[in-house]
Amino acid sequence: MAAVTWHRHLRVERMPQIWCAGCGHGTILGAILRGVEKSEIDPSKLVIVSGIGCSSRAPGYVALDGLHTTHGRALPFATGIKVARPDLTVMVISGDGDLSAIGGNHFIHAARRNLDITVVCFNNSIYGMTSGQYSPLTPRDAMATTAPYGHIERPFDLCQLAIGAGATYVARGTAYHAGLVTNQVTRALKHKGFAFIDAISQCPTYYGRRNRMKTGVEMMKAQRDTAVNVKRAAKMPAEELAGKIIIGDIHVSQASEYTEEYQRVIDRAQGRT
Ligand SMILES: Cc1ncc(C[n+]2csc(CCOP(=O)(O)OP(=O)(O)O)c2C)c(N)n1
């Protein structure tokens, strides 16, 4: 059996971590660190940036350079790092509230620029840290602290939003499909351009308990039972796909990358071209 090497990236002295029993965030973080190992990128050149939330605590448990910033603003900080130091590999870890509500505008513009960073959304369908308010990814009819009679809004499909905004690698996995997330992180880190992974996580404490799934195990079984691979989904009629989550590599394309374009501007301004 291959030696387990990804543990070296954990700051065990910071444990136990803050996540509740059954939370999917630790599983997703483990998948990310395995993906970092598999990508064979130089860990001393990797920076992990997060905003605020349960998910955004992840970089604090990782023995790599990291920034824990302000709510919704991980992408502006990450953009600054990447533009100043294009030689670094930059990853953003964000929650669904952090990334798609307060940080939603930053998300669409980072994707539009095709900035060469990897963004992983720990998508638990809820604001976990502040006790279960609905987010733009909370499913319709779900119960939430701020929707005690059922949620009336339609959620974003964050992968489709990323594609529409110009992202060039877009994928979805789940905590149940952690091996898939590992491989997606590896591909995302190697991809030149804006790479987005919607990693479905579970929050039994604030989402599951209100929505008839009391434990993390029940929620992971739901991930297993509702996930459909993107290749299979392409052959299924729309009505059969209702209520399903499409997983896999959803979109891969090539486009000019922001820091390379910016370097061309610097060269022109300094009379080199
Ligand atoms: C400017 C600002 N607004 C609101 C908050 C309160 N706040 C902290 S975490 C959080 C929600 C985090 O939810 P999400 O991003 O989905 O991550 P999770 O905790 O579910 O992993 C909010 C609203 C804050 N810290 N700063």
PDB file of C-alpha atoms and ligand atoms in Angstrom:
ATOM      1  CA  MET A   1       0.000   0.000   0.000  1.00  0.00           C
ATOM      2  CA  ALA A   2       1.258   3.489  -0.875  1.00  0.00           C
ATOM      3  CA  ALA A   3       2.541   5.468   2.114  1.00  0.00           C
ATOM      4  CA  VAL A   4       0.111   8.106   3.403  1.00  0.00           C
ATOM      5  CA  THR A   5       1.914  11.396   2.938  1.00  0.00           C
ATOM      6  CA  TRP A   6      -0.857  14.001   2.928  1.00  0.00           C
ATOM      7  CA  HIS A   7      -1.080  13.990   6.751  1.00  0.00           C
ATOM      8  CA  ARG A   8       2.131  16.002   6.778  1.00  0.00           C
ATOM      9  CA  HIS A   9       0.053  19.012   5.708  1.00  0.00           C
ATOM     10  CA  LEU A  10      -2.150  18.886   8.829  1.00  0.00           C
ATOM     11  CA  ARG A  11      -1.455  21.068  11.860  1.00  0.00           C
ATOM     12  CA  VAL A  12      -2.386  18.406  14.393  1.00  0.00           C
ATOM     13  CA  GLU A  13      -1.429  20.725  17.241  1.00  0.00           C
ATOM     14  CA  ARG A  14      -4.502  22.836  16.290  1.00  0.00           C
ATOM     15  CA  MET A  15      -6.860  19.849  16.748  1.00  0.00           C
ATOM     16  CA  PRO A  16      -9.547  19.039  17.771  1.00  0.00           C
ATOM     17  CA  GLN A  17     -11.111  21.126  15.037  1.00  0.00           C
ATOM     18  CA  ILE A  18     -14.341  23.123  15.448  1.00  0.00           C
ATOM     19  CA  TRP A  19     -16.526  21.092  13.060  1.00  0.00           C
ATOM     20  CA  CYS A  20     -19.548  19.234  14.519  1.00  0.00           C
ATOM     21  CA  ALA A  21     -19.861  15.438  14.550  1.00  0.00           C
ATOM     22  CA  GLY A  22     -21.010  14.294  11.107  1.00  0.00           C
ATOM     23  CA  CYS A  23     -19.983  17.533   9.321  1.00  0.00           C
ATOM     24  CA  GLY A  24     -18.599  16.950   5.825  1.00  0.00           C
ATOM     25  CA  HIS A  25     -16.007  19.732   5.911  1.00  0.00           C
ATOM     26  CA  GLY A  26     -13.208  17.539   7.326  1.00  0.00           C
ATOM     27  CA  THR A  27     -13.826  14.950   4.590  1.00  0.00           C
ATOM     28  CA  ILE A  28     -13.586  17.629   1.909  1.00  0.00           C
ATOM     29  CA  LEU A  29     -10.413  19.042   3.478  1.00  0.00           C
ATOM     30  CA  GLY A  30      -8.877  15.535   3.489  1.00  0.00           C
ATOM     31  CA  ALA A  31      -9.828  15.170  -0.194  1.00  0.00           C
ATOM     32  CA  ILE A  32      -8.178  18.520  -0.968  1.00  0.00           C
ATOM     33  CA  LEU A  33      -4.920  17.582   0.778  1.00  0.00           C
ATOM     34  CA  ARG A  34      -4.821  14.235  -1.051  1.00  0.00           C
ATOM     35  CA  GLY A  35      -5.360  16.178  -4.272  1.00  0.00           C
ATOM     36  CA  VAL A  36      -2.479  18.503  -3.394  1.00  0.00           C
ATOM     37  CA  GLU A  37      -0.231  15.461  -2.890  1.00  0.00           C
ATOM     38  CA  LYS A  38      -1.348  13.835  -6.151  1.00  0.00           C
ATOM     39  CA  SER A  39      -0.798  17.040  -8.131  1.00  0.00           C
ATOM     40  CA  GLU A  40       2.905  17.012  -7.118  1.00  0.00           C
ATOM     41  CA  ILE A  41       2.925  20.807  -6.965  1.00  0.00           C
ATOM     42  CA  ASP A  42       5.526  22.294  -4.630  1.00  0.00           C
ATOM     43  CA  PRO A  43       3.638  22.757  -1.323  1.00  0.00           C
ATOM     44  CA  SER A  44       5.946  25.646  -0.404  1.00  0.00           C
ATOM     45  CA  LYS A  45       4.493  27.510  -3.407  1.00  0.00           C
ATOM     46  CA  LEU A  46       0.844  26.892  -2.461  1.00  0.00           C
ATOM     47  CA  VAL A  47      -1.244  29.521  -0.644  1.00  0.00           C
ATOM     48  CA  ILE A  48      -4.720  28.715   0.694  1.00  0.00           C
ATOM     49  CA  VAL A  49      -7.063  31.667   1.217  1.00  0.00           C
ATOM     50  CA  SER A  50     -10.432  31.606   2.979  1.00  0.00           C
ATOM     51  CA  GLY A  51     -13.161  33.991   4.109  1.00  0.00           C
ATOM     52  CA  ILE A  52     -15.319  33.470   7.221  1.00  0.00           C
ATOM     53  CA  GLY A  53     -17.442  30.461   8.141  1.00  0.00           C
ATOM     54  CA  CYS A  54     -17.013  26.880   9.383  1.00  0.00           C
ATOM     55  CA  SER A  55     -15.459  25.946   6.015  1.00  0.00           C
ATOM     56  CA  SER A  56     -13.188  28.972   6.061  1.00  0.00           C
ATOM     57  CA  ARG A  57     -11.523  27.611   9.206  1.00  0.00           C
ATOM     58  CA  ALA A  58      -9.927  24.878   7.078  1.00  0.00           C
ATOM     59  CA  PRO A  59      -6.645  26.702   6.245  1.00  0.00           C
ATOM     60  CA  GLY A  60      -6.030  27.037  10.005  1.00  0.00           C
ATOM     61  CA  TYR A  61      -5.605  23.250  10.219  1.00  0.00           C
ATOM     62  CA  VAL A  62      -3.203  23.108   7.307  1.00  0.00           C
ATOM     63  CA  ALA A  63       0.577  23.477   7.583  1.00  0.00           C
ATOM     64  CA  LEU A  64       0.817  25.474   4.356  1.00  0.00           C
ATOM     65  CA  ASP A  65       0.861  29.223   3.829  1.00  0.00           C
ATOM     66  CA  GLY A  66      -2.644  30.575   4.262  1.00  0.00           C
ATOM     67  CA  LEU A  67      -4.786  33.635   4.789  1.00  0.00           C
ATOM     68  CA  HIS A  68      -7.993  33.659   6.836  1.00  0.00           C
ATOM     69  CA  THR A  69      -9.623  36.868   5.621  1.00  0.00           C
ATOM     70  CA  THR A  70     -13.039  38.548   5.927  1.00  0.00           C
ATOM     71  CA  HIS A  71     -16.507  37.237   5.055  1.00  0.00           C
ATOM     72  CA  GLY A  72     -16.959  36.981   1.283  1.00  0.00           C
ATOM     73  CA  ARG A  73     -13.601  38.552   0.475  1.00  0.00           C
ATOM     74  CA  ALA A  74     -11.347  35.530   0.003  1.00  0.00           C
ATOM     75  CA  LEU A  75     -11.339  36.060  -3.776  1.00  0.00           C
ATOM     76  CA  PRO A  76     -10.111  39.686  -3.683  1.00  0.00           C
ATOM     77  CA  PHE A  77      -7.256  38.643  -1.347  1.00  0.00           C
ATOM     78  CA  ALA A  78      -6.473  35.639  -3.568  1.00  0.00           C
ATOM     79  CA  THR A  79      -6.558  37.875  -6.662  1.00  0.00           C
ATOM     80  CA  GLY A  80      -4.037  40.227  -5.050  1.00  0.00           C
ATOM     81  CA  ILE A  81      -1.683  37.356  -4.204  1.00  0.00           C
ATOM     82  CA  LYS A  82      -1.896  35.826  -7.686  1.00  0.00           C
ATOM     83  CA  VAL A  83      -1.426  39.140  -9.519  1.00  0.00           C
ATOM     84  CA  ALA A  84       1.565  40.081  -7.337  1.00  0.00           C
ATOM     85  CA  ARG A  85       3.084  36.576  -7.431  1.00  0.00           C
ATOM     86  CA  PRO A  86       1.904  34.621 -10.500  1.00  0.00           C
ATOM     87  CA  ASP A  87       4.513  31.957  -9.675  1.00  0.00           C
ATOM     88  CA  LEU A  88       2.457  30.891  -6.632  1.00  0.00           C
ATOM     89  CA  THR A  89      -0.405  28.390  -6.772  1.00  0.00           C
ATOM     90  CA  VAL A  90      -3.427  29.945  -5.093  1.00  0.00           C
ATOM     91  CA  MET A  91      -6.444  28.073  -3.753  1.00  0.00           C
ATOM     92  CA  VAL A  92      -9.576  29.535  -2.189  1.00  0.00           C
ATOM     93  CA  ILE A  93     -11.683  27.572   0.302  1.00  0.00           C
ATOM     94  CA  SER A  94     -15.115  29.097   0.783  1.00  0.00           C
ATOM     95  CA  GLY A  95     -18.583  28.282   2.101  1.00  0.00           C
ATOM     96  CA  ASP A  96     -21.714  28.559  -0.035  1.00  0.00           C
ATOM     97  CA  GLY A  97     -22.773  31.713   1.840  1.00  0.00           C
ATOM     98  CA  ASP A  98     -19.283  33.196   1.745  1.00  0.00           C
ATOM     99  CA  LEU A  99     -18.825  32.516  -1.983  1.00  0.00           C
ATOM    100  CA  SER A 100     -22.275  32.983  -3.495  1.00  0.00           C
ATOM    101  CA  ALA A 101     -23.977  35.591  -1.254  1.00  0.00           C
ATOM    102  CA  ILE A 102     -21.666  38.282   0.163  1.00  0.00           C
ATOM    103  CA  GLY A 103     -18.855  37.153  -2.157  1.00  0.00           C
ATOM    104  CA  GLY A 104     -21.021  36.462  -5.208  1.00  0.00           C
ATOM    105  CA  ASN A 105     -19.870  39.470  -7.201  1.00  0.00           C
ATOM    106  CA  HIS A 106     -16.197  38.617  -6.647  1.00  0.00           C
ATOM    107  CA  PHE A 107     -16.915  35.063  -7.791  1.00  0.00           C
ATOM    108  CA  ILE A 108     -18.392  36.004 -11.169  1.00  0.00           C
ATOM    109  CA  HIS A 109     -15.628  38.499 -11.903  1.00  0.00           C
ATOM    110  CA  ALA A 110     -12.757  36.164 -10.950  1.00  0.00           C
ATOM    111  CA  ALA A 111     -14.332  33.573 -13.272  1.00  0.00           C
ATOM    112  CA  ARG A 112     -14.804  36.185 -16.034  1.00  0.00           C
ATOM    113  CA  ARG A 113     -11.120  37.136 -15.825  1.00  0.00           C
ATOM    114  CA  ASN A 114     -10.096  33.481 -15.961  1.00  0.00           C
ATOM    115  CA  LEU A 115      -7.631  34.150 -13.165  1.00  0.00           C
ATOM    116  CA  ASP A 116      -5.426  31.092 -12.605  1.00  0.00           C
ATOM    117  CA  ILE A 117      -6.674  30.037  -9.170  1.00  0.00           C
ATOM    118  CA  THR A 118      -8.601  27.066  -7.774  1.00  0.00           C
ATOM    119  CA  VAL A 119     -11.773  27.711  -5.790  1.00  0.00           C
ATOM    120  CA  VAL A 120     -13.392  24.963  -3.707  1.00  0.00           C
ATOM    121  CA  CYS A 121     -16.858  25.686  -2.330  1.00  0.00           C
ATOM    122  CA  PHE A 122     -17.679  23.617   0.774  1.00  0.00           C
ATOM    123  CA  ASN A 123     -21.356  23.615  -0.138  1.00  0.00           C
ATOM    124  CA  ASN A 124     -23.500  22.538   2.834  1.00  0.00           C
ATOM    125  CA  SER A 125     -26.580  24.429   1.521  1.00  0.00           C
ATOM    126  CA  ILE A 126     -26.713  26.663   4.610  1.00  0.00           C
ATOM    127  CA  TYR A 127     -24.907  29.283   6.693  1.00  0.00           C
ATOM    128  CA  GLY A 128     -23.376  26.815   9.158  1.00  0.00           C
ATOM    129  CA  MET A 129     -21.338  29.037  11.451  1.00  0.00           C
ATOM    130  CA  THR A 130     -24.189  31.465  12.167  1.00  0.00           C
ATOM    131  CA  SER A 131     -26.692  28.654  12.909  1.00  0.00           C
ATOM    132  CA  GLY A 132     -28.532  27.843   9.754  1.00  0.00           C
ATOM    133  CA  GLN A 133     -29.799  30.891   7.872  1.00  0.00           C
ATOM    134  CA  TYR A 134     -30.600  30.072   4.238  1.00  0.00           C
ATOM    135  CA  SER A 135     -27.969  30.808   1.598  1.00  0.00           C
ATOM    136  CA  PRO A 136     -28.321  31.264  -2.177  1.00  0.00           C
ATOM    137  CA  LEU A 137     -27.717  27.498  -2.447  1.00  0.00           C
ATOM    138  CA  THR A 138     -30.424  26.362  -0.015  1.00  0.00           C
ATOM    139  CA  PRO A 139     -32.853  24.148  -1.955  1.00  0.00           C
ATOM    140  CA  ARG A 140     -36.420  25.316  -2.509  1.00  0.00           C
ATOM    141  CA  ASP A 141     -38.882  24.122   0.183  1.00  0.00           C
ATOM    142  CA  ALA A 142     -36.044  23.325   2.646  1.00  0.00           C
ATOM    143  CA  MET A 143     -36.382  24.447   6.259  1.00  0.00           C
ATOM    144  CA  ALA A 144     -33.872  26.941   7.631  1.00  0.00           C
ATOM    145  CA  THR A 145     -33.620  29.218  10.675  1.00  0.00           C
ATOM    146  CA  THR A 146     -34.727  32.103   8.462  1.00  0.00           C
ATOM    147  CA  ALA A 147     -37.266  29.978   6.547  1.00  0.00           C
ATOM    148  CA  PRO A 148     -39.227  28.233   9.320  1.00  0.00           C
ATOM    149  CA  TYR A 149     -42.203  27.600   6.983  1.00  0.00           C
ATOM    150  CA  GLY A 150     -40.090  26.429   4.026  1.00  0.00           C
ATOM    151  CA  HIS A 151     -37.745  28.246   1.676  1.00  0.00           C
ATOM    152  CA  ILE A 152     -39.459  29.921  -1.302  1.00  0.00           C
ATOM    153  CA  GLU A 153     -36.405  30.927  -3.394  1.00  0.00           C
ATOM    154  CA  ARG A 154     -34.773  28.948  -6.196  1.00  0.00           C
ATOM    155  CA  PRO A 155     -31.100  28.116  -5.515  1.00  0.00           C
ATOM    156  CA  PHE A 156     -28.222  28.945  -7.830  1.00  0.00           C
ATOM    157  CA  ASP A 157     -26.563  26.099  -9.678  1.00  0.00           C
ATOM    158  CA  LEU A 158     -23.102  27.423  -8.864  1.00  0.00           C
ATOM    159  CA  CYS A 159     -21.425  25.343 -11.572  1.00  0.00           C
ATOM    160  CA  GLN A 160     -23.693  26.821 -14.247  1.00  0.00           C
ATOM    161  CA  LEU A 161     -23.100  30.302 -12.823  1.00  0.00           C
ATOM    162  CA  ALA A 162     -19.323  29.734 -13.020  1.00  0.00           C
ATOM    163  CA  ILE A 163     -19.572  28.488 -16.632  1.00  0.00           C
ATOM    164  CA  GLY A 164     -21.746  31.439 -17.626  1.00  0.00           C
ATOM    165  CA  ALA A 165     -19.268  33.841 -16.030  1.00  0.00           C
ATOM    166  CA  GLY A 166     -16.303  32.343 -17.932  1.00  0.00           C
ATOM    167  CA  ALA A 167     -14.665  29.718 -15.678  1.00  0.00           C
ATOM    168  CA  THR A 168     -12.592  27.223 -17.667  1.00  0.00           C
ATOM    169  CA  TYR A 169     -12.606  24.206 -15.298  1.00  0.00           C
ATOM    170  CA  VAL A 170     -15.870  23.470 -13.473  1.00  0.00           C
ATOM    171  CA  ALA A 171     -16.570  20.312 -11.497  1.00  0.00           C
ATOM    172  CA  ARG A 172     -18.788  18.967  -8.737  1.00  0.00           C
ATOM    173  CA  GLY A 173     -18.187  16.264  -6.154  1.00  0.00           C
ATOM    174  CA  THR A 174     -19.553  15.382  -2.736  1.00  0.00           C
ATOM    175  CA  ALA A 175     -18.199  14.323   0.650  1.00  0.00           C
ATOM    176  CA  TYR A 176     -19.539  10.839  -0.159  1.00  0.00           C
ATOM    177  CA  HIS A 177     -17.537  10.894  -3.423  1.00  0.00           C
ATOM    178  CA  ALA A 178     -14.354  12.155  -1.716  1.00  0.00           C
ATOM    179  CA  GLY A 179     -12.067  10.240  -4.103  1.00  0.00           C
ATOM    180  CA  LEU A 180     -13.651  12.120  -7.007  1.00  0.00           C
ATOM    181  CA  VAL A 181     -13.020  15.444  -5.225  1.00  0.00           C
ATOM    182  CA  THR A 182      -9.353  14.470  -4.751  1.00  0.00           C
ATOM    183  CA  ASN A 183      -8.958  13.862  -8.490  1.00  0.00           C
ATOM    184  CA  GLN A 184     -10.819  17.072  -9.302  1.00  0.00           C
ATOM    185  CA  VAL A 185      -8.502  19.068  -7.007  1.00  0.00           C
ATOM    186  CA  THR A 186      -5.503  17.521  -8.777  1.00  0.00           C
ATOM    187  CA  ARG A 187      -6.911  18.500 -12.182  1.00  0.00           C
ATOM    188  CA  ALA A 188      -7.939  21.957 -10.965  1.00  0.00           C
ATOM    189  CA  LEU A 189      -4.477  22.728  -9.580  1.00  0.00           C
ATOM    190  CA  LYS A 190      -2.891  21.758 -12.899  1.00  0.00           C
ATOM    191  CA  HIS A 191      -5.453  23.673 -14.965  1.00  0.00           C
ATOM    192  CA  LYS A 192      -4.363  27.055 -16.328  1.00  0.00           C
ATOM    193  CA  GLY A 193      -7.226  29.413 -15.554  1.00  0.00           C
ATOM    194  CA  PHE A 194     -10.147  29.748 -13.171  1.00  0.00           C
ATOM    195  CA  ALA A 195     -10.979  26.325 -11.728  1.00  0.00           C
ATOM    196  CA  PHE A 196     -14.083  25.822  -9.623  1.00  0.00           C
ATOM    197  CA  ILE A 197     -15.163  22.775  -7.620  1.00  0.00           C
ATOM    198  CA  ASP A 198     -18.608  22.674  -6.003  1.00  0.00           C
ATOM    199  CA  ALA A 199     -17.916  20.187  -3.194  1.00  0.00           C
ATOM    200  CA  ILE A 200     -21.231  19.164  -1.615  1.00  0.00           C
ATOM    201  CA  SER A 201     -20.741  18.869   2.141  1.00  0.00           C
ATOM    202  CA  GLN A 202     -23.247  18.116   4.900  1.00  0.00           C
ATOM    203  CA  CYS A 203     -24.332  20.068   7.967  1.00  0.00           C
ATOM    204  CA  PRO A 204     -26.394  17.681  10.098  1.00  0.00           C
ATOM    205  CA  THR A 205     -26.539  20.205  12.948  1.00  0.00           C
ATOM    206  CA  TYR A 206     -28.225  23.102  11.168  1.00  0.00           C
ATOM    207  CA  TYR A 207     -29.507  21.662   7.886  1.00  0.00           C
ATOM    208  CA  GLY A 208     -30.033  17.932   8.386  1.00  0.00           C
ATOM    209  CA  ARG A 209     -31.900  18.109  11.688  1.00  0.00           C
ATOM    210  CA  ARG A 210     -34.425  20.565  10.211  1.00  0.00           C
ATOM    211  CA  ASN A 211     -34.799  18.557   7.027  1.00  0.00           C
ATOM    212  CA  ARG A 212     -35.400  15.007   8.264  1.00  0.00           C
ATOM    213  CA  MET A 213     -31.782  13.878   8.015  1.00  0.00           C
ATOM    214  CA  LYS A 214     -30.530  13.686  11.569  1.00  0.00           C
ATOM    215  CA  THR A 215     -27.013  12.382  11.035  1.00  0.00           C
ATOM    216  CA  GLY A 216     -24.059  12.921   8.765  1.00  0.00           C
ATOM    217  CA  VAL A 217     -24.401   9.306   7.614  1.00  0.00           C
ATOM    218  CA  GLU A 218     -28.003   9.869   6.484  1.00  0.00           C
ATOM    219  CA  MET A 219     -26.924  12.995   4.634  1.00  0.00           C
ATOM    220  CA  MET A 220     -24.049  11.187   2.920  1.00  0.00           C
ATOM    221  CA  LYS A 221     -26.442   8.421   1.848  1.00  0.00           C
ATOM    222  CA  ALA A 222     -28.594  11.163   0.289  1.00  0.00           C
ATOM    223  CA  GLN A 223     -25.513  12.412  -1.588  1.00  0.00           C
ATOM    224  CA  ARG A 224     -24.901   8.869  -2.820  1.00  0.00           C
ATOM    225  CA  ASP A 225     -28.530   8.373  -3.866  1.00  0.00           C
ATOM    226  CA  THR A 226     -29.086  11.726  -5.596  1.00  0.00           C
ATOM    227  CA  ALA A 227     -25.760  12.035  -7.450  1.00  0.00           C
ATOM    228  CA  VAL A 228     -25.697  11.337 -11.184  1.00  0.00           C
ATOM    229  CA  ASN A 229     -22.486  11.421 -13.183  1.00  0.00           C
ATOM    230  CA  VAL A 230     -22.449  14.151 -15.806  1.00  0.00           C
ATOM    231  CA  LYS A 231     -21.980  11.621 -18.648  1.00  0.00           C
ATOM    232  CA  ARG A 232     -25.002   9.609 -17.557  1.00  0.00           C
ATOM    233  CA  ALA A 233     -27.005  12.792 -16.949  1.00  0.00           C
ATOM    234  CA  ALA A 234     -26.449  13.843 -20.594  1.00  0.00           C
ATOM    235  CA  LYS A 235     -28.529  10.828 -21.676  1.00  0.00           C
ATOM    236  CA  MET A 236     -31.315  11.294 -19.114  1.00  0.00           C
ATOM    237  CA  PRO A 237     -34.568  13.229 -19.725  1.00  0.00           C
ATOM    238  CA  ALA A 238     -34.957  16.489 -17.741  1.00  0.00           C
ATOM    239  CA  GLU A 239     -37.839  15.132 -15.631  1.00  0.00           C
ATOM    240  CA  GLU A 240     -35.666  12.226 -14.400  1.00  0.00           C
ATOM    241  CA  LEU A 241     -32.958  14.695 -13.389  1.00  0.00           C
ATOM    242  CA  ALA A 242     -35.276  16.705 -11.111  1.00  0.00           C
ATOM    243  CA  GLY A 243     -33.845  16.674  -7.577  1.00  0.00           C
ATOM    244  CA  LYS A 244     -30.572  15.055  -8.695  1.00  0.00           C
ATOM    245  CA  ILE A 245     -27.075  16.474  -8.245  1.00  0.00           C
ATOM    246  CA  ILE A 246     -24.858  16.262 -11.298  1.00  0.00           C
ATOM    247  CA  ILE A 247     -21.299  15.311 -10.363  1.00  0.00           C
ATOM    248  CA  GLY A 248     -18.065  14.974 -12.357  1.00  0.00           C
ATOM    249  CA  ASP A 249     -16.135  17.344 -14.616  1.00  0.00           C
ATOM    250  CA  ILE A 250     -18.928  19.532 -15.944  1.00  0.00           C
ATOM    251  CA  HIS A 251     -16.963  21.950 -18.133  1.00  0.00           C
ATOM    252  CA  VAL A 252     -13.342  22.167 -19.325  1.00  0.00           C
ATOM    253  CA  SER A 253     -12.132  24.771 -21.824  1.00  0.00           C
ATOM    254  CA  GLN A 254      -9.140  26.985 -22.588  1.00  0.00           C
ATOM    255  CA  ALA A 255      -9.052  30.786 -22.640  1.00  0.00           C
ATOM    256  CA  SER A 256      -6.454  33.512 -22.127  1.00  0.00           C
ATOM    257  CA  GLU A 257      -5.449  33.754 -18.474  1.00  0.00           C
ATOM    258  CA  TYR A 258      -5.514  37.022 -16.512  1.00  0.00           C
ATOM    259  CA  THR A 259      -1.980  37.206 -15.090  1.00  0.00           C
ATOM    260  CA  GLU A 260      -0.469  36.353 -18.500  1.00  0.00           C
ATOM    261  CA  GLU A 261      -2.542  39.120 -20.114  1.00  0.00           C
ATOM    262  CA  TYR A 262      -1.493  41.475 -17.331  1.00  0.00           C
ATOM    263  CA  GLN A 263       2.184  40.637 -17.879  1.00  0.00           C
ATOM    264  CA  ARG A 264       1.724  41.644 -21.538  1.00  0.00           C
ATOM    265  CA  VAL A 265       0.415  45.032 -20.362  1.00  0.00           C
ATOM    266  CA  ILE A 266       3.473  45.432 -18.091  1.00  0.00           C
ATOM    267  CA  ASP A 267       5.774  44.552 -20.996  1.00  0.00           C
ATOM    268  CA  ARG A 268       4.041  47.094 -23.264  1.00  0.00           C
ATOM    269  CA  ALA A 269       4.128  49.797 -20.580  1.00  0.00           C
ATOM    270  CA  GLN A 270       7.849  49.198 -20.025  1.00  0.00           C
ATOM    271  CA  GLY A 271       8.587  49.287 -23.748  1.00  0.00           C
ATOM    272  CA  ARG A 272       9.611  45.608 -24.024  1.00  0.00           C
ATOM    273  CA  THR A 273       7.127  44.827 -26.807  1.00  0.00           C
TER     274      THR A 273
HETATM  275  C1  LIG B   1     -19.400  41.122   6.886  1.00  0.00           C
HETATM  276  C2  LIG B   1     -19.916  39.953   7.679  1.00  0.00           C
HETATM  277  N1  LIG B   1     -21.212  39.615   7.600  1.00  0.00           N
HETATM  278  C3  LIG B   1     -21.680  38.560   8.290  1.00  0.00           C
HETATM  279  C4  LIG B   1     -20.838  37.850   9.095  1.00  0.00           C
HETATM  280  C5  LIG B   1     -21.397  36.701   9.895  1.00  0.00           C
HETATM  281  N2  LIG B   1     -21.058  35.409   9.346  1.00  0.00           N
HETATM  282  C6  LIG B   1     -19.988  34.710   9.791  1.00  0.00           C
HETATM  283  S1  LIG B   1     -19.880  33.195   9.095  1.00  0.00           S
HETATM  284  C7  LIG B   1     -21.284  33.464   8.195  1.00  0.00           C
HETATM  285  C8  LIG B   1     -21.893  32.406   7.317  1.00  0.00           C
HETATM  286  C9  LIG B   1     -20.966  31.391   6.810  1.00  0.00           C
HETATM  287  O1  LIG B   1     -21.686  30.489   6.020  1.00  0.00           O
HETATM  288  P1  LIG B   1     -21.001  29.742   4.835  1.00  0.00           P
HETATM  289  O2  LIG B   1     -20.129  30.658   4.060  1.00  0.00           O
HETATM  290  O3  LIG B   1     -22.061  29.041   4.067  1.00  0.00           O
HETATM  291  O4  LIG B   1     -19.995  28.710   5.527  1.00  0.00           O
HETATM  292  P2  LIG B   1     -20.252  27.491   6.566  1.00  0.00           P
HETATM  293  O5  LIG B   1     -20.166  28.113   7.934  1.00  0.00           O
HETATM  294  O6  LIG B   1     -21.593  26.915   6.271  1.00  0.00           O
HETATM  295  O7  LIG B   1     -19.132  26.562   6.269  1.00  0.00           O
HETATM  296  C10 LIG B   1     -21.804  34.735   8.436  1.00  0.00           C
HETATM  297  C11 LIG B   1     -23.046  35.279   7.811  1.00  0.00           C
HETATM  298  C12 LIG B   1     -19.482  38.214   9.155  1.00  0.00           C
HETATM  299  N3  LIG B   1     -18.591  37.529   9.880  1.00  0.00           N
HETATM  300  N4  LIG B   1     -19.043  39.273   8.440  1.00  0.00           N
END
